[in-house]
């Protein structure tokens, strides 16, 4: 595949992605809400070895997951899933035709329910070692 390049708003940071995403979803958890200042975020998970960050970033951690943003313009770009093997790139930064979310997670925390045809898992889905419990949206 051709690498996908994701840029921050000012262009100082480029994230180069050399594999297809492992999973893509919307996260409604309260950690993402606070970090992003948004009711939910899009996430595309990639193997850590397929994510190359060029440019200066700052890291910050609210609860457990270090997140990275451009040092110059503050655009939030990715989160490093604890364990070191997976990186979650902000889905909104991917090209429109590359971000294809498959489900919603942590919907019990949702502040802005999204009524679409995707599965709405209450917490973590079975794919991530969680349960099949859904919310009734
Ligand atoms: Zn920037
Ligand atoms: Zn989250």
Tab-separated table of C-alpha atoms and ligand atoms in Angstrom:
chain	number	residue	atom	x	y	z
A	1	UNK	CA	0.000	0.000	0.000
A	2	UNK	CA	1.000	3.607	-0.421
A	3	UNK	CA	1.803	5.208	2.941
A	4	UNK	CA	-0.848	7.545	4.330
A	5	UNK	CA	0.409	10.890	5.628
A	6	UNK	CA	-1.432	12.738	8.335
A	7	UNK	CA	-0.471	16.337	9.056
A	8	UNK	CA	-1.203	18.746	11.884
A	9	UNK	CA	-2.897	22.039	11.047
A	10	UNK	CA	0.366	23.990	10.650
A	11	UNK	CA	2.260	21.254	8.792
A	12	UNK	CA	5.163	21.064	11.258
A	13	UNK	CA	4.300	17.476	12.169
A	14	UNK	CA	3.722	14.680	9.680
A	15	UNK	CA	2.635	11.225	10.779
A	16	UNK	CA	3.462	8.583	8.193
A	17	UNK	CA	1.403	5.383	8.290
A	18	UNK	CA	2.817	2.367	6.467
A	19	UNK	CA	0.206	-0.286	7.289
A	20	UNK	CA	-3.545	-0.522	7.160
A	21	UNK	CA	-5.370	0.235	10.410
A	22	UNK	CA	-6.064	-2.752	12.668
A	23	UNK	CA	-9.355	-1.320	13.949
A	24	UNK	CA	-11.233	1.932	13.508
A	25	UNK	CA	-13.935	3.264	15.818
A	26	UNK	CA	-15.405	6.190	17.721
A	27	UNK	CA	-14.459	6.439	21.411
A	28	UNK	CA	-16.898	8.088	23.828
A	29	UNK	CA	-14.816	7.539	27.013
A	30	UNK	CA	-14.498	10.358	29.524
A	31	UNK	CA	-10.706	10.363	29.128
A	32	UNK	CA	-10.980	11.103	25.408
A	33	UNK	CA	-13.740	13.650	26.086
A	34	UNK	CA	-11.541	15.619	28.484
A	35	UNK	CA	-8.366	15.296	26.409
A	36	UNK	CA	-10.060	16.390	23.203
A	37	UNK	CA	-12.634	18.831	24.574
A	38	UNK	CA	-15.110	16.965	22.411
A	39	UNK	CA	-18.015	14.555	23.098
A	40	UNK	CA	-16.225	11.729	21.249
A	41	UNK	CA	-13.268	11.144	18.930
A	42	UNK	CA	-12.457	8.995	15.926
A	43	UNK	CA	-9.601	6.528	16.386
A	44	UNK	CA	-7.686	4.390	13.898
A	45	UNK	CA	-5.398	1.816	15.543
A	46	UNK	CA	-2.099	0.984	13.858
A	47	UNK	CA	0.799	-1.323	14.790
A	48	UNK	CA	3.354	0.930	16.501
A	49	UNK	CA	6.014	-0.064	13.955
A	50	UNK	CA	3.884	1.331	11.141
A	51	UNK	CA	3.656	4.841	12.636
A	52	UNK	CA	6.494	7.301	12.061
A	53	UNK	CA	6.218	10.775	13.572
A	54	UNK	CA	8.260	13.548	11.926
A	55	UNK	CA	8.396	16.919	13.680
A	56	UNK	CA	8.233	18.149	17.271
A	57	UNK	CA	5.397	16.922	19.453
A	58	UNK	CA	4.458	17.284	23.117
A	59	UNK	CA	3.048	14.385	25.121
A	60	UNK	CA	0.470	14.681	27.884
A	61	UNK	CA	-1.421	12.105	29.903
A	62	UNK	CA	-4.730	12.611	31.676
A	63	UNK	CA	-5.270	9.105	33.017
A	64	UNK	CA	-3.346	6.243	31.456
A	65	UNK	CA	-2.714	6.934	27.788
A	66	UNK	CA	0.027	9.338	26.676
A	67	UNK	CA	-1.281	11.518	23.848
A	68	UNK	CA	0.724	13.584	21.385
A	69	UNK	CA	0.033	16.957	19.816
A	70	UNK	CA	2.004	19.288	17.589
A	71	UNK	CA	4.286	21.468	19.678
A	72	UNK	CA	3.663	24.458	17.417
A	73	UNK	CA	-0.081	24.415	16.701
A	74	UNK	CA	-1.493	22.005	19.294
A	75	UNK	CA	-3.267	19.690	16.862
A	76	UNK	CA	-3.920	16.398	18.642
A	77	UNK	CA	-2.576	13.581	16.526
A	78	UNK	CA	-2.282	10.274	18.361
A	79	UNK	CA	-2.352	8.292	21.568
A	80	UNK	CA	0.056	5.567	22.650
A	81	UNK	CA	-1.962	2.601	23.882
A	82	UNK	CA	-0.308	1.258	27.078
A	83	UNK	CA	1.785	-1.802	26.203
A	84	UNK	CA	3.666	-0.056	23.427
A	85	UNK	CA	2.471	-2.139	20.497
A	86	UNK	CA	-0.477	-0.093	19.262
A	87	UNK	CA	-0.902	3.582	18.412
A	88	UNK	CA	-4.267	5.220	18.038
A	89	UNK	CA	-4.217	7.930	15.382
A	90	UNK	CA	-7.012	10.491	15.455
A	91	UNK	CA	-9.424	9.315	12.807
A	92	UNK	CA	-10.499	12.853	11.931
A	93	UNK	CA	-6.976	13.532	10.639
A	94	UNK	CA	-6.998	10.646	8.153
A	95	UNK	CA	-8.103	11.227	4.562
A	96	UNK	CA	-11.895	10.975	4.414
A	97	UNK	CA	-11.837	7.771	2.375
A	98	UNK	CA	-9.364	6.110	4.774
A	99	UNK	CA	-11.316	6.520	8.029
A	100	UNK	CA	-13.961	3.788	8.128
A	101	UNK	CA	-15.102	3.293	11.731
A	102	UNK	CA	-16.604	-0.117	12.493
A	103	UNK	CA	-18.221	0.550	15.898
A	104	UNK	CA	-18.556	2.917	18.861
A	105	UNK	CA	-16.949	2.131	22.249
A	106	UNK	CA	-17.492	3.348	25.837
A	107	UNK	CA	-20.977	4.520	24.911
A	108	UNK	CA	-22.110	4.466	28.540
A	109	UNK	CA	-20.087	7.699	28.928
A	110	UNK	CA	-21.607	9.311	25.844
A	111	UNK	CA	-22.609	12.963	26.018
A	112	UNK	CA	-23.752	13.114	22.424
A	113	UNK	CA	-25.239	9.797	21.256
A	114	UNK	CA	-24.615	9.122	17.576
A	115	UNK	CA	-27.538	7.343	15.995
A	116	UNK	CA	-26.050	5.381	13.127
A	117	UNK	CA	-26.075	1.748	12.013
A	118	UNK	CA	-22.773	0.799	13.702
A	119	UNK	CA	-22.697	-1.292	16.921
A	120	UNK	CA	-22.764	0.890	20.068
A	121	UNK	CA	-20.827	-0.962	22.778
A	122	UNK	CA	-21.403	0.152	26.363
A	123	UNK	CA	-17.743	-0.353	27.287
A	124	UNK	CA	-14.936	-2.185	25.545
A	125	UNK	CA	-16.114	-4.523	22.761
A	126	UNK	CA	-15.277	-8.246	22.489
A	127	UNK	CA	-12.470	-7.345	20.013
A	128	UNK	CA	-10.680	-5.624	22.911
A	129	UNK	CA	-11.390	-8.233	25.571
A	130	UNK	CA	-14.636	-6.613	26.705
A	131	UNK	CA	-18.268	-7.634	26.439
A	132	UNK	CA	-21.019	-7.509	23.839
A	133	UNK	CA	-23.129	-5.219	26.034
A	134	UNK	CA	-24.645	-2.429	23.933
A	135	UNK	CA	-26.531	0.765	24.659
A	136	UNK	CA	-30.054	1.323	23.364
A	137	UNK	CA	-29.684	4.330	21.077
B	1	LIG	ZN1	1.316	21.907	13.869
B	2	LIG	ZN1	-11.392	7.021	24.736
